[in-house]
Tab-separated table of C-alpha atoms in Angstrom:
chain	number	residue	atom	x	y	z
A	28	UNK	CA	99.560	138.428	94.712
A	29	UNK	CA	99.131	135.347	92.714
A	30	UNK	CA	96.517	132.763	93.259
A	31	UNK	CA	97.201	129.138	93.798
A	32	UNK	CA	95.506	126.040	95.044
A	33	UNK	CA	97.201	124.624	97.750
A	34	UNK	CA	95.114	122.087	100.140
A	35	UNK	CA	92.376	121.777	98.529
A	36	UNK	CA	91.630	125.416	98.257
A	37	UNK	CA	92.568	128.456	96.399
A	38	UNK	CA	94.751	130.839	98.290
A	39	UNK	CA	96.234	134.090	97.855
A	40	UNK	CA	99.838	134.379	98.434
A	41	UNK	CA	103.164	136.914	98.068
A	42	UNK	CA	105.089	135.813	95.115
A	43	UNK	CA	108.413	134.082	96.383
A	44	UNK	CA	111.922	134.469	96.094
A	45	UNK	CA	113.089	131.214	94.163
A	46	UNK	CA	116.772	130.456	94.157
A	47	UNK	CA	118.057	128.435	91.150
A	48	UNK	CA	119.844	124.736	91.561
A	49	UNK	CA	122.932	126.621	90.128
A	50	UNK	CA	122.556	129.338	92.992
A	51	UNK	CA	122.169	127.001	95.928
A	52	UNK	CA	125.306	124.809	94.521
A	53	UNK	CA	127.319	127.749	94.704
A	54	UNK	CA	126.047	128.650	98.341
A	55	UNK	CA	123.156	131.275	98.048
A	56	UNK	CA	121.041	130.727	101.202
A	57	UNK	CA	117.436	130.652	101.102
A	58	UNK	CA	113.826	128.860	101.756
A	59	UNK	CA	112.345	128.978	98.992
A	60	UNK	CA	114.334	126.554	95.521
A	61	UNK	CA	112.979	125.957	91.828
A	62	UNK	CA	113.962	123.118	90.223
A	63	UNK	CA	113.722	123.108	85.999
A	64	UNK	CA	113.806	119.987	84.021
A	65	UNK	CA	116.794	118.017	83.828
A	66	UNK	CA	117.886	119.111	87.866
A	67	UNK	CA	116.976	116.215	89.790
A	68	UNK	CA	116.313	116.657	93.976
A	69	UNK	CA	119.876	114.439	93.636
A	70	UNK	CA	121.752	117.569	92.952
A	71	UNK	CA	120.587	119.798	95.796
A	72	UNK	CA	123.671	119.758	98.293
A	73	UNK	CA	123.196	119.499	101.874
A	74	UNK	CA	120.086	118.842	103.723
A	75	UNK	CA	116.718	119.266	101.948
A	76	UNK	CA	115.255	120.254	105.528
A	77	UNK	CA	116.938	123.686	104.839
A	78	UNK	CA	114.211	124.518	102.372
A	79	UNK	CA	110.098	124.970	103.050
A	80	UNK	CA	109.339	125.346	99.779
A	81	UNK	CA	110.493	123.504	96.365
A	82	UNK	CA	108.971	124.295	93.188
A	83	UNK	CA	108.910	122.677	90.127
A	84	UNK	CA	108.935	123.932	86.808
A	85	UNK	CA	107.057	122.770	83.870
A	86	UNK	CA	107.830	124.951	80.895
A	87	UNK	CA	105.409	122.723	78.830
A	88	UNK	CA	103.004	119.823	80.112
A	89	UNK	CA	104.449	117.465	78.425
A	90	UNK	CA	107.555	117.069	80.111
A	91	UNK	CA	106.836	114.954	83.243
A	92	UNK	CA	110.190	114.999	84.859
A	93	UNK	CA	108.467	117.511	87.754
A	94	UNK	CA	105.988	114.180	88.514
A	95	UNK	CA	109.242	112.533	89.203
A	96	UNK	CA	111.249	114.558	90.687
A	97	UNK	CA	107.873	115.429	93.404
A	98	UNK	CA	107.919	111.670	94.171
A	99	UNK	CA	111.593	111.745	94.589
A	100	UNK	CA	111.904	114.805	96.943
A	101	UNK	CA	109.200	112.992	98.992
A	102	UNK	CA	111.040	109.648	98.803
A	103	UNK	CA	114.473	111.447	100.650
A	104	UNK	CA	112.439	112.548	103.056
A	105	UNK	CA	111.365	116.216	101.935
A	106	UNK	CA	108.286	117.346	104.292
A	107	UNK	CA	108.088	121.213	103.209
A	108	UNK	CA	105.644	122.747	100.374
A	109	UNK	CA	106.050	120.858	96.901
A	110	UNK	CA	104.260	123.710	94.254
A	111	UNK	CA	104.029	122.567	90.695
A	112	UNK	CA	104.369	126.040	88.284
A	113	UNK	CA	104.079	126.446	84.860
A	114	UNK	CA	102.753	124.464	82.272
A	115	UNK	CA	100.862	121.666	83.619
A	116	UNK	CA	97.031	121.166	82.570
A	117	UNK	CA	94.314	120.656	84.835
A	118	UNK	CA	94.148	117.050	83.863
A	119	UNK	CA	97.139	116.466	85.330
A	120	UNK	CA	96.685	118.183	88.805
A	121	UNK	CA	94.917	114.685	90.407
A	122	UNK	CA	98.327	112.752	89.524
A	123	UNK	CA	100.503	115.687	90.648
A	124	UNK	CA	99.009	115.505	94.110
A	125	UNK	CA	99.838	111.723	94.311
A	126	UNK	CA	103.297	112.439	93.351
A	127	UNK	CA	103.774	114.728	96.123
A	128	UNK	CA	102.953	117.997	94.839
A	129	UNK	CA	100.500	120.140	97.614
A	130	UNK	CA	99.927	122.972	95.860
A	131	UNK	CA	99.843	124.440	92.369
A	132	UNK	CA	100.188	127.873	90.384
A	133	UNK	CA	98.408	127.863	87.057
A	134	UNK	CA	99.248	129.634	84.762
A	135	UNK	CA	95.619	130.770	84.073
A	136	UNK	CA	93.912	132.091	87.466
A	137	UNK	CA	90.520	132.278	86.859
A	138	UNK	CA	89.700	128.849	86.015
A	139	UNK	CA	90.995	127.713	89.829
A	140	UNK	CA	87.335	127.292	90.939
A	141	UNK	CA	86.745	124.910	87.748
A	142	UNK	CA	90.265	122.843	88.722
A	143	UNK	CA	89.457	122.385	92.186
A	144	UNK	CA	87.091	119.794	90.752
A	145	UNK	CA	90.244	117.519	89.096
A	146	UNK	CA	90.918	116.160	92.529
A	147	UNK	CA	87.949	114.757	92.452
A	148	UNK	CA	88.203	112.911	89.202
A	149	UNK	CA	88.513	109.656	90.407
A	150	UNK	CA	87.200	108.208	93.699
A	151	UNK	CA	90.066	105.731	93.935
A	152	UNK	CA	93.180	104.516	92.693
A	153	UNK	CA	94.724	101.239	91.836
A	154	UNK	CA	98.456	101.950	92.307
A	155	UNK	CA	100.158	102.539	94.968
A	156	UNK	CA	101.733	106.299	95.194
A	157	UNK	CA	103.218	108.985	97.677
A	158	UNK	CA	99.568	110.100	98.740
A	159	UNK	CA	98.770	106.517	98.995
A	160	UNK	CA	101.182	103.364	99.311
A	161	UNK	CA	99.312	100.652	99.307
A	162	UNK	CA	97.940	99.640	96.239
A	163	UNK	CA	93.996	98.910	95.903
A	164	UNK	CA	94.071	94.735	96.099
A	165	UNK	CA	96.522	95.274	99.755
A	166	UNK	CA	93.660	98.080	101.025
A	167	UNK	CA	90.781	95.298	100.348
């Protein structure tokens, strides 16, 4: 079973049964959807609801579409399980959770413990986000 962080903690958890964007367009039912780069929420037919989880893919950390695609699926609406997989680096894991994202498979397990400690990077933030939408001047 593979290990993520989701909540704040690290959690053990079946591997799931992704469908692809190409599968779902051609009417493959499911919960469970990964979306790669270049398939934005925009091209999921039907009702979002439908799904409780939606990954997102990052093949290498540099590509940051997943950060805004998260805010997107969030934006239309999207209340299930957002898990970032793949590529990203713990550095990034603080501005993944603002984006949307509530839990996260890295790619190397047994430094969870050590990335647990990325949320707590920064004690505040001055723009406004999913995880927070007011930015820092409106909260003072």
């Amino acid at each position: 079973m593979p290990k993520l962080i989701r909540n704040g903690a690290v959690v053990e958890e079946a591997a799931a049964e992704f469908l692809s964007l190409e599968q779902v367009q051609a009417g493959a039912v499911g919960s469970a959807l990964i979306l790669e780069p270049g398939e934005a929420p925009d091209q999921i037919p039907g009702e979002l609801s439908r799904f409780e989880l939606i990954a997102l893919n990052f093949p290498v950390f540099m590509d940051g579409r997943g950060f805004s695609y998260a805010r997107e699926l969030r934006e239309l609406g999207f209340g299930g399980e957002i898990r970032a997989i793949g590529n990203f680096i713990r550095d990034q894991l603080f501005f993944l959770k603002r984006c949307g994202v509530d839990t996260f498979e890295l790619g190397n397990e047994q430094n969870l413990e050590e990335a647990l400690a990325s949320f707590a990077d920064f004690s505040d933030s001055y723009q406004a986000a999913i995880d927070q939408p007011e930015p820092l001047f409106r909260r003072r």
